[in-house]
Coordinates of N, CA and C in Angstrom, one line a residue:
Chain L
D1 N 0.9 -1.2 -0.2 CA 0.1 0.0 0.1 C 0.9 1.4 -0.3
A2 N 0.8 1.9 -0.9 CA 1.8 3.1 -1.2 C 1.2 4.0 -0.3
G3 N 2.3 4.9 0.4 CA 2.0 6.3 1.0 C 1.7 7.4 0.0
V4 N 2.0 8.7 0.4 CA 1.8 9.7 -0.2 C 3.1 10.0 -0.8
T5 N 2.9 10.1 -2.2 CA 4.2 10.4 -2.6 C 4.2 12.1 -3.4
Q6 N 5.3 12.4 -3.6 CA 5.5 13.8 -4.2 C 6.6 13.8 -5.1
S7 N 6.4 14.8 -6.1 CA 7.5 14.9 -7.0 C 7.5 16.3 -7.3
P8 N 8.7 16.9 -7.6 CA 9.9 16.3 -7.4 C 10.4 16.5 -6.1
T9 N 11.5 15.9 -5.8 CA 12.1 16.0 -4.4 C 12.7 17.3 -4.1
H10 N 13.5 17.8 -5.0 CA 14.0 19.1 -5.0 C 13.8 19.7 -6.4
L11 N 14.0 21.2 -6.1 CA 13.6 22.1 -7.3 C 14.4 23.2 -7.1
I12 N 15.0 23.8 -8.3 CA 15.8 25.2 -8.0 C 15.0 25.9 -9.3
K13 N 14.5 27.4 -8.9 CA 13.9 28.3 -9.7 C 14.6 29.4 -9.3
T14 N 14.5 30.4 -10.3 CA 14.5 31.8 -10.3 C 13.4 32.5 -10.0
R15 N 13.7 33.8 -9.3 CA 12.6 34.8 -9.0 C 11.7 35.0 -10.5
G16 N 10.3 35.3 -10.1 CA 9.5 35.3 -11.3 C 9.1 34.1 -12.0
Q17 N 10.0 33.0 -12.0 CA 9.3 32.0 -12.4 C 8.0 31.4 -11.9
Q18 N 7.6 30.1 -12.6 CA 6.4 29.5 -12.2 C 6.9 28.1 -11.5
V19 N 6.2 27.3 -10.8 CA 6.4 26.0 -10.5 C 5.2 25.1 -10.2
T20 N 5.4 23.9 -10.5 CA 4.3 23.0 -10.4 C 4.9 22.0 -9.5
L21 N 4.2 21.6 -8.5 CA 4.5 20.5 -7.5 C 3.6 19.5 -7.7
R22 N 3.9 18.0 -7.6 CA 2.7 17.2 -7.8 C 2.6 16.5 -6.4
C23 N 1.5 15.7 -6.3 CA 1.2 14.9 -5.2 C 0.3 13.5 -5.5
S24 N 0.6 12.5 -5.0 CA -0.4 11.3 -5.2 C -0.8 11.1 -3.9
P25 N -2.0 11.0 -3.5 CA -2.4 10.6 -2.1 C -2.3 9.1 -1.8
K26 N -2.3 8.8 -0.5 CA -2.3 7.4 0.1 C -3.5 6.6 -0.6
S27 N -3.4 5.4 -0.8 CA -4.5 4.6 -1.4 C -5.7 4.6 -0.5
G28 N -6.9 4.9 -1.2 CA -8.1 5.0 -0.2 C -8.4 6.5 0.2
H29 N -7.5 7.5 0.2 CA -7.7 8.8 0.5 C -8.4 9.6 -0.7
D30 N -9.1 10.6 -0.2 CA -9.9 11.4 -1.3 C -9.5 12.9 -1.1
T31 N -8.7 13.2 -0.1 CA -8.5 14.7 0.1 C -7.2 14.8 0.2
V32 N -6.9 16.2 -0.2 CA -5.3 16.5 -0.4 C -5.3 17.7 0.3
S33 N -4.2 17.9 1.2 CA -3.8 19.3 1.6 C -2.1 19.7 1.3
W34 N -2.1 20.8 1.0 CA -0.9 21.3 0.9 C -0.4 22.2 2.0
Y35 N 0.8 22.2 2.4 CA 1.5 23.0 3.6 C 3.0 23.4 3.1
Q36 N 3.1 24.6 3.7 CA 4.3 25.4 3.2 C 5.2 25.1 4.6
Q37 N 6.3 24.7 4.7 CA 7.3 24.6 5.8 C 8.5 25.4 5.6
A38 N 8.9 26.4 6.2 CA 9.8 27.3 6.3 C 10.9 26.6 7.3
L39 N 12.3 26.7 6.9 CA 13.3 26.2 7.6 C 13.0 26.5 9.3
G40 N 13.0 25.5 10.1 CA 12.8 25.9 11.4 C 11.5 26.2 12.0
Q41 N 10.5 26.0 11.3 CA 9.1 26.3 11.6 C 8.1 25.2 11.3
G42 N 7.1 25.5 11.9 CA 5.9 24.3 11.8 C 5.4 24.5 10.4
P43 N 4.6 23.6 9.7 CA 3.9 23.6 8.5 C 2.9 24.7 8.6
Q44 N 2.7 25.2 7.5 CA 1.6 26.3 7.5 C 0.6 26.0 6.4
F45 N -0.8 25.7 6.6 CA -1.7 25.4 5.9 C -1.8 26.3 4.5
I46 N -1.6 25.8 3.3 CA -1.8 26.5 2.0 C -3.5 26.4 1.7
F47 N -3.9 25.3 1.4 CA -5.2 25.0 0.9 C -5.7 23.3 1.0
Q48 N -7.0 23.1 0.9 CA -7.3 21.4 0.9 C -8.1 21.5 -0.3
Y49 N -7.8 20.2 -1.1 CA -8.8 20.0 -2.1 C -9.5 18.6 -1.8
Y50 N -10.9 18.8 -2.3 CA -11.7 17.7 -2.1 C -12.7 17.6 -3.1
E51 N -13.0 16.7 -3.7 CA -14.1 16.5 -5.1 C -13.8 17.5 -6.0
E52 N -12.3 17.6 -6.1 CA -11.7 18.5 -7.4 C -11.9 20.1 -7.1
E53 N -12.5 20.4 -5.9 CA -12.4 21.6 -5.5 C -11.7 22.2 -4.3
E54 N -11.2 23.4 -4.2 CA -10.4 24.0 -3.1 C -11.7 24.2 -2.0
R55 N -11.5 23.8 -0.7 CA -12.6 23.9 0.1 C -12.4 24.7 1.4
Q56 N -11.0 24.9 1.3 CA -10.7 25.8 2.5 C -9.1 26.3 2.2
R57 N -9.0 27.5 2.5 CA -7.6 28.2 2.1 C -7.0 29.0 3.1
G58 N -5.7 28.7 3.4 CA -5.1 29.5 4.4 C -4.7 30.8 4.0
N59 N -3.6 31.5 4.7 CA -3.5 33.1 4.5 C -2.4 33.2 3.5
F60 N -2.7 32.7 2.2 CA -1.7 32.7 1.0 C -2.1 33.5 0.0
P61 N -1.3 34.2 -0.7 CA -1.8 35.0 -1.9 C -2.2 34.2 -3.0
D62 N -2.9 34.7 -4.2 CA -3.6 33.9 -5.1 C -2.3 33.4 -6.1
R63 N -1.2 33.8 -5.8 CA 0.0 33.4 -6.7 C 0.0 31.8 -6.4
F64 N -0.5 31.2 -5.4 CA -0.7 29.8 -4.8 C -2.2 29.4 -5.3
S65 N -1.7 28.3 -6.2 CA -3.1 27.6 -6.9 C -3.0 26.3 -7.0
G66 N -4.1 25.7 -7.0 CA -4.0 24.2 -7.1 C -5.1 23.4 -7.9
H67 N -5.0 22.2 -8.1 CA -5.8 21.4 -8.9 C -5.7 20.1 -8.1
Q68 N -7.0 19.4 -8.1 CA -7.2 18.1 -7.9 C -7.9 17.4 -9.0
F69 N -7.2 16.0 -9.5 CA -7.8 15.4 -10.5 C -8.7 14.4 -10.1
P70 N -9.4 13.8 -11.0 CA -10.4 12.7 -10.7 C -9.8 11.5 -10.0
N71 N -8.4 11.4 -10.2 CA -7.9 10.3 -9.4 C -7.3 10.6 -8.1
Y72 N -7.8 11.6 -7.6 CA -7.6 12.4 -6.3 C -6.2 13.0 -6.2
S73 N -5.2 12.9 -7.2 CA -3.9 13.3 -7.3 C -4.1 14.8 -7.3
S74 N -3.0 15.7 -7.0 CA -3.1 17.0 -7.0 C -1.8 17.6 -7.5
E75 N -2.1 19.0 -7.6 CA -0.9 19.9 -8.0 C -1.0 21.0 -7.4
L76 N 0.4 21.6 -6.9 CA 0.3 22.8 -6.2 C 1.1 23.9 -7.3
N77 N 0.6 25.1 -7.9 CA 1.3 25.9 -8.8 C 1.5 27.2 -7.8
V78 N 2.9 27.7 -8.1 CA 3.3 28.8 -7.7 C 3.5 29.7 -8.8
N79 N 3.0 31.0 -8.9 CA 3.4 31.9 -9.8 C 4.5 33.0 -9.4
A80 N 5.0 33.5 -10.2 CA 5.7 34.9 -9.8 C 6.6 34.5 -8.6
L81 N 7.6 33.6 -8.7 CA 8.1 32.9 -7.4 C 9.0 34.0 -6.7
L82 N 9.0 34.3 -5.5 CA 9.9 35.3 -4.6 C 10.9 34.4 -3.8
L83 N 11.8 35.1 -3.5 CA 12.9 34.4 -2.7 C 12.2 33.8 -1.3
G84 N 11.3 34.4 -0.8 CA 10.4 34.0 0.4 C 9.7 32.6 0.3
D85 N 9.4 32.3 -1.0 CA 8.7 31.1 -1.4 C 9.7 29.8 -1.2
S86 N 10.9 30.3 -1.0 CA 11.9 29.0 -0.8 C 11.4 28.1 0.6
A87 N 11.1 26.9 0.4 CA 10.5 26.3 1.6 C 10.4 24.7 1.3
L88 N 10.1 23.9 2.2 CA 9.7 22.6 2.1 C 8.1 22.5 1.8
Y89 N 7.8 22.0 0.8 CA 6.3 22.1 0.6 C 5.6 20.4 0.6
L90 N 4.7 20.5 1.6 CA 4.2 19.2 1.8 C 2.8 19.0 1.6
C91 N 2.7 17.6 1.2 CA 1.3 17.3 0.6 C 1.0 16.3 1.8
A92 N -0.4 16.4 2.2 CA -0.9 15.4 3.0 C -2.3 14.9 2.7
S93 N -2.5 13.6 2.7 CA -3.9 13.2 2.2 C -4.9 12.8 3.3
S94 N -5.8 12.7 3.3 CA -6.9 12.0 4.3 C -7.9 11.6 3.7
L95 N -9.0 11.0 4.7 CA -10.2 10.5 4.1 C -11.4 11.2 4.8
S96 N -12.1 12.2 3.6 CA -13.1 12.9 4.3 C -14.3 12.0 4.5
L97 N -14.9 12.4 6.2 CA -16.2 11.6 6.3 C -17.0 12.9 6.8
A98 N -18.2 12.4 7.0 CA -19.4 13.3 7.6 C -19.0 14.0 8.7
G99 N -19.0 15.1 8.8 CA -18.6 15.8 10.2 C -17.2 15.7 10.4
G100 N -16.3 15.6 9.3 CA -15.0 15.7 9.7 C -14.1 14.8 8.8
Q101 N -12.8 14.9 9.1 CA -11.8 14.2 8.3 C -11.0 13.3 9.3
E102 N -10.5 12.3 8.6 CA -9.6 11.4 9.3 C -8.2 11.9 9.4
T103 N -7.3 11.3 9.9 CA -6.0 11.7 10.0 C -5.3 11.9 8.8
Q104 N -4.5 13.0 8.7 CA -3.6 13.3 7.6 C -2.2 12.7 7.3
Y105 N -1.9 12.3 6.5 CA -0.7 11.5 6.2 C 0.2 12.5 5.4
F106 N 1.4 12.7 5.7 CA 2.1 13.5 5.1 C 3.2 12.7 4.0
G107 N 3.5 13.4 2.7 CA 4.4 12.9 1.9 C 5.8 13.4 2.5
P108 N 6.9 13.0 1.8 CA 8.1 13.5 2.1 C 8.6 14.8 1.8
G109 N 7.7 15.6 0.8 CA 7.8 17.0 0.7 C 8.7 17.2 -0.7
T110 N 8.7 18.5 -1.1 CA 9.3 18.9 -2.2 C 10.2 20.2 -1.8
R111 N 11.3 20.0 -1.7 CA 12.2 21.1 -1.4 C 12.5 22.1 -2.5
L112 N 11.9 23.5 -2.4 CA 12.2 24.5 -3.4 C 13.1 25.6 -3.0
L113 N 14.0 25.8 -3.8 CA 14.7 26.9 -3.6 C 14.7 28.0 -4.7
V114 N 14.4 28.9 -4.1 CA 14.3 30.3 -5.2 C 15.3 31.1 -5.1
L115 N 16.2 31.5 -6.3 CA 17.4 32.2 -6.4 C 17.2 33.6 -7.0
Chain C
G1 N -5.6 35.3 17.9 CA -6.0 34.4 16.8 C -5.7 32.9 17.1
E2 N -6.1 32.2 16.4 CA -5.8 30.8 16.6 C -4.2 30.5 16.8
S3 N -3.9 29.7 17.7 CA -2.4 29.5 17.7 C -2.1 28.3 18.4
V4 N -1.1 27.5 18.1 CA -0.7 26.4 18.8 C 0.7 26.4 19.0
G5 N 1.3 26.5 20.4 CA 2.7 26.8 20.7 C 3.2 25.9 21.7
L6 N 4.3 25.8 21.8 CA 5.1 25.0 22.5 C 5.9 25.5 23.4
H7 N 6.0 24.9 24.8 CA 6.5 25.8 26.0 C 7.9 25.7 25.8
L8 N 8.7 24.3 25.2 CA 10.1 24.1 25.2 C 10.6 24.1 23.7
P9 N 11.2 24.7 23.2 CA 11.8 24.7 21.8 C 12.9 23.5 21.6
T10 N 13.6 23.1 22.6 CA 14.5 21.9 22.9 C 14.6 21.2 24.0
L11 N 14.5 20.1 24.0 CA 14.5 19.0 24.9 C 15.7 17.9 24.9
S12 N 16.5 17.8 26.0 CA 17.7 16.9 26.0 C 17.4 15.8 26.8
V13 N 17.2 14.5 26.5 CA 17.0 13.5 27.6 C 18.1 12.3 27.4
Q14 N 18.3 11.6 28.5 CA 19.1 10.5 28.4 C 18.6 9.2 28.0
E15 N 19.1 8.4 27.0 CA 18.4 7.3 26.5 C 18.1 6.4 27.8
G16 N 16.7 6.0 27.6 CA 15.9 5.1 28.6 C 15.1 5.9 29.7
D17 N 15.3 7.2 29.6 CA 14.4 8.2 30.6 C 13.3 8.3 29.7
N18 N 12.2 8.7 30.4 CA 10.9 9.2 29.8 C 11.0 10.8 29.4
S19 N 10.2 11.1 28.3 CA 10.4 12.5 27.8 C 9.0 13.0 27.8
I20 N 8.8 14.3 28.1 CA 7.5 15.0 28.2 C 7.7 16.2 27.1
I21 N 6.9 16.3 26.2 CA 6.7 17.6 25.3 C 5.4 18.0 25.5
N22 N 5.4 19.4 25.8 CA 4.2 20.0 26.2 C 3.8 21.1 25.0
C23 N 2.6 21.2 25.1 CA 2.0 22.1 23.9 C 0.8 23.0 24.4
A24 N 0.5 24.2 24.1 CA -0.7 25.0 24.7 C -1.5 25.2 23.2
Y25 N -2.8 25.3 23.4 CA -3.5 26.0 22.2 C -4.4 26.9 22.7
S26 N -4.9 27.8 21.9 CA -5.8 28.8 22.1 C -7.2 28.8 21.6
N27 N -7.4 27.9 20.7 CA -8.8 27.8 20.1 C -9.7 26.9 20.7
S28 N -10.6 27.3 21.5 CA -11.4 26.7 22.4 C -12.3 25.7 21.5
A29 N -12.5 25.9 20.2 CA -13.3 25.3 19.3 C -12.6 23.9 18.7
S30 N -11.3 23.9 19.1 CA -10.4 22.8 18.7 C -11.1 21.6 19.3
D31 N -11.3 20.5 18.6 CA -11.7 19.3 19.2 C -10.9 18.0 18.6
Y32 N -9.8 18.3 18.1 CA -9.0 17.2 17.6 C -7.5 17.6 17.6
F33 N -6.8 16.8 18.3 CA -5.4 17.3 18.5 C -4.4 15.9 17.9
I34 N -3.2 16.2 17.5 CA -2.3 15.3 16.8 C -1.1 15.7 17.1
W35 N -0.2 14.6 17.2 CA 1.2 15.0 17.5 C 1.9 14.0 16.3
Y36 N 3.0 14.8 15.9 CA 3.7 14.5 14.6 C 5.1 14.4 15.1
K37 N 5.9 13.4 14.2 CA 7.3 13.5 14.7 C 7.9 13.9 13.0
Q38 N 8.9 14.6 13.0 CA 9.5 14.8 11.9 C 11.0 14.6 11.8
E39 N 11.7 13.6 11.2 CA 13.0 13.6 11.2 C 13.6 14.5 9.9
S40 N 14.8 14.6 10.2 CA 15.5 15.5 9.1 C 15.3 15.0 7.8
G41 N 14.9 16.0 6.7 CA 14.6 15.6 5.4 C 13.4 14.8 5.0
K42 N 12.7 14.5 6.0 CA 11.3 13.9 5.9 C 10.0 14.5 6.2
G43 N 9.0 14.1 5.9 CA 7.6 14.8 6.0 C 7.3 14.3 7.6
P44 N 6.2 15.1 8.0 CA 6.1 14.6 9.7 C 5.3 13.4 9.4
Q45 N 5.3 12.6 10.5 CA 4.9 11.2 10.7 C 4.0 11.2 11.7
F46 N 2.6 10.7 11.5 CA 1.8 10.7 12.6 C 2.1 9.8 13.8
I47 N 2.1 10.2 15.0 CA 2.3 9.2 16.1 C 1.1 9.0 16.8
I48 N 0.5 10.0 17.4 CA -0.9 9.6 18.1 C -1.8 11.0 18.1
D49 N -3.1 10.7 18.3 CA -4.2 11.8 18.3 C -5.0 11.5 19.2
I50 N -5.9 12.5 19.8 CA -6.8 12.3 20.5 C -8.0 13.5 20.4
R51 N -8.9 13.1 20.7 CA -10.3 14.0 20.5 C -10.8 14.4 22.1
S52 N -11.4 15.5 21.8 CA -11.8 16.4 23.0 C -12.7 15.7 23.9
N53 N -13.4 14.6 23.6 CA -14.1 13.8 24.5 C -13.3 12.9 25.2
M54 N -12.0 12.8 25.2 CA -10.9 12.1 26.0 C -10.1 12.9 26.7
D55 N -9.2 12.4 27.8 CA -8.3 13.1 28.3 C -7.0 12.5 28.3
K56 N -6.9 11.1 27.8 CA -5.8 10.4 27.8 C -5.8 9.4 26.7
R57 N -4.9 9.5 25.9 CA -4.7 8.1 25.0 C -3.4 7.6 24.9
Q58 N -3.3 6.1 25.0 CA -2.0 5.5 25.1 C -1.7 4.9 23.8
G59 N -0.5 5.0 23.3 CA -0.1 4.2 22.2 C 1.2 3.3 22.5
Q60 N 1.9 2.8 21.7 CA 3.1 2.3 21.7 C 4.1 3.1 22.2
R61 N 4.5 3.1 23.5 CA 5.6 3.9 24.3 C 5.2 5.4 24.2
V62 N 3.9 5.6 23.8 CA 3.7 7.1 23.8 C 2.3 7.1 24.4
T63 N 2.1 8.3 25.3 CA 0.7 8.8 25.8 C 0.4 10.3 25.6
V64 N -0.6 10.6 25.2 CA -1.1 12.0 25.0 C -1.9 12.2 26.0
L65 N -1.7 13.4 26.7 CA -2.7 13.8 27.5 C -3.4 15.1 27.3
L66 N -4.5 15.3 27.4 CA -5.5 16.5 27.0 C -6.1 17.2 28.1
N67 N -5.8 18.2 28.6 CA -6.2 19.2 29.6 C -7.3 20.4 29.0
K68 N -8.4 20.3 28.9 CA -9.3 21.1 28.0 C -9.1 22.6 29.1
T69 N -9.5 22.4 30.2 CA -9.6 23.4 31.1 C -8.5 24.4 30.9
V70 N -7.2 24.1 30.6 CA -6.5 25.0 30.6 C -5.7 24.9 29.2
K71 N -6.3 24.3 28.2 CA -6.0 24.2 26.9 C -4.5 23.6 26.8
H72 N -4.1 22.5 27.2 CA -2.9 22.1 27.4 C -3.0 20.6 26.8
L73 N -2.1 20.4 26.1 CA -1.6 18.9 25.8 C -0.2 18.6 25.9
S74 N 0.1 17.4 26.2 CA 1.4 16.9 26.3 C 1.5 15.5 25.5
L75 N 2.9 15.3 25.2 CA 3.1 13.9 24.8 C 4.2 13.4 25.4
Q76 N 3.8 12.2 26.0 CA 5.1 11.5 27.0 C 5.4 10.3 26.1
I77 N 6.7 10.0 26.1 CA 7.5 8.9 25.5 C 8.2 8.1 26.4
A78 N 8.0 7.1 26.6 CA 8.4 6.2 27.7 C 9.7 5.6 27.2
A79 N 10.8 5.4 28.1 CA 12.1 4.6 27.8 C 12.5 5.2 26.2
T80 N 12.9 6.4 26.2 CA 13.1 7.2 25.0 C 14.4 6.6 24.4
Q81 N 14.5 6.3 23.2 CA 15.5 5.7 22.4 C 16.1 6.7 21.5
P82 N 17.5 6.5 21.0 CA 18.2 7.3 20.1 C 17.1 7.6 18.8
G83 N 16.5 6.7 18.3 CA 15.7 6.9 17.2 C 14.5 7.7 17.4
D84 N 14.3 8.1 18.6 CA 13.1 9.2 18.9 C 13.6 10.6 18.5
S85 N 15.0 10.8 18.5 CA 15.6 12.2 18.3 C 14.7 12.7 16.9
A86 N 14.1 13.9 17.1 CA 13.6 14.5 16.1 C 12.8 15.7 16.3
V87 N 12.3 16.3 15.6 CA 11.3 17.4 15.7 C 9.8 16.9 15.9
Y88 N 9.3 17.3 17.2 CA 7.9 17.0 17.5 C 6.9 18.3 17.3
F89 N 5.9 18.0 16.6 CA 4.9 19.0 16.5 C 3.5 18.9 17.1
C90 N 3.0 19.4 17.6 CA 1.5 19.2 18.2 C 0.8 20.1 17.1
A91 N -0.5 19.5 16.7 CA -1.5 20.4 15.7 C -3.0 20.0 16.3
E92 N -3.6 21.0 15.7 CA -5.0 21.0 16.3 C -5.9 21.4 14.9
S93 N -7.2 20.5 15.0 CA -8.1 21.2 14.1 C -9.6 21.0 14.9
Y94 N -10.9 21.3 14.3 CA -12.0 21.2 14.7 C -13.0 20.8 13.9
T95 N -14.1 19.9 14.4 CA -15.1 19.5 13.5 C -15.7 20.6 12.6
G96 N -15.8 20.0 11.2 CA -16.2 21.0 10.3 C -15.4 22.0 9.7
G97 N -14.1 21.9 10.4 CA -13.1 23.0 9.7 C -12.2 21.8 9.0
F98 N -11.3 22.3 8.1 CA -10.7 21.3 7.3 C -8.8 21.8 7.4
K99 N -8.6 22.7 8.2 CA -7.5 23.3 8.3 C -7.0 22.8 9.5
T100 N -5.4 22.1 9.6 CA -4.8 22.0 10.5 C -3.7 22.9 11.0
I101 N -3.7 23.2 12.3 CA -2.9 24.3 12.6 C -1.7 23.7 13.5
F102 N -0.5 24.0 13.0 CA 0.7 23.3 13.7 C 1.4 24.3 14.5
G103 N 1.9 23.8 15.7 CA 2.9 24.8 16.6 C 4.2 24.8 15.9
A104 N 5.3 25.4 16.4 CA 6.3 25.7 15.8 C 7.2 24.3 16.2
G105 N 7.0 23.7 17.0 CA 7.9 22.4 16.9 C 9.0 22.4 18.3
T106 N 9.0 21.2 18.9 CA 10.1 21.0 19.8 C 11.2 20.1 19.3
R107 N 12.5 20.4 19.4 CA 13.4 19.5 18.9 C 13.9 18.6 20.3
L108 N 13.6 17.3 20.1 CA 14.1 16.1 21.2 C 15.5 15.7 20.8
F109 N 16.4 15.8 21.7 CA 17.8 15.2 21.3 C 17.7 13.9 22.6
V110 N 18.3 12.9 22.2 CA 18.3 11.8 23.1 C 19.8 11.4 23.2
K111 N 20.3 11.5 24.3 CA 21.8 11.1 24.4 C 22.1 9.8 24.8
A112 N 22.9 9.1 24.2 CA 23.3 7.6 24.2 C 24.1 7.4 25.7

């Protein structure tokens, strides 16, 4: 049973460029959340996708967008990259149930460096 | 605003001793709490969770305690091992919400 997978593992971009990160959820999960983790800090919630729609968003600008596909996999897109976007980007998957969701399981992350 | 914080940024313990990592939360609406372990270069790994209708939950060598009166939770690790060295995060969420809020983390060092 595969866990959460993310690609690529590392990425280097320059300011102003655009980046797309990918996530495949754990088998049986239908919900994907994305987090940004700066060095030495806890993960910060970016947004969550369920039924191919964004259903909650954290305090991130519109430069951050996402998509969920019918097979529940997801992409995170960041436009007009800034130096401050350098971070570990984590994907977490879970199963949504009536009244809440089950535990989130995290992938290994994509380390993004913006130069 | 909502926040989940940790009292101790670093904790150093001797191998075989018990470890206690503390966490405070401020959102009284939070009803689900999770502890994650993160090793260097890896994503957070689920350790144990607890819902607000409980005040204690035990796993293998770990126990989570929840005190809703003072909005405090703790993670106890019994017989700490070198493999327990990592950063530990507490996190909170609430029924009907989809966002999980993480604290800043506590780094646990286990001395052999």
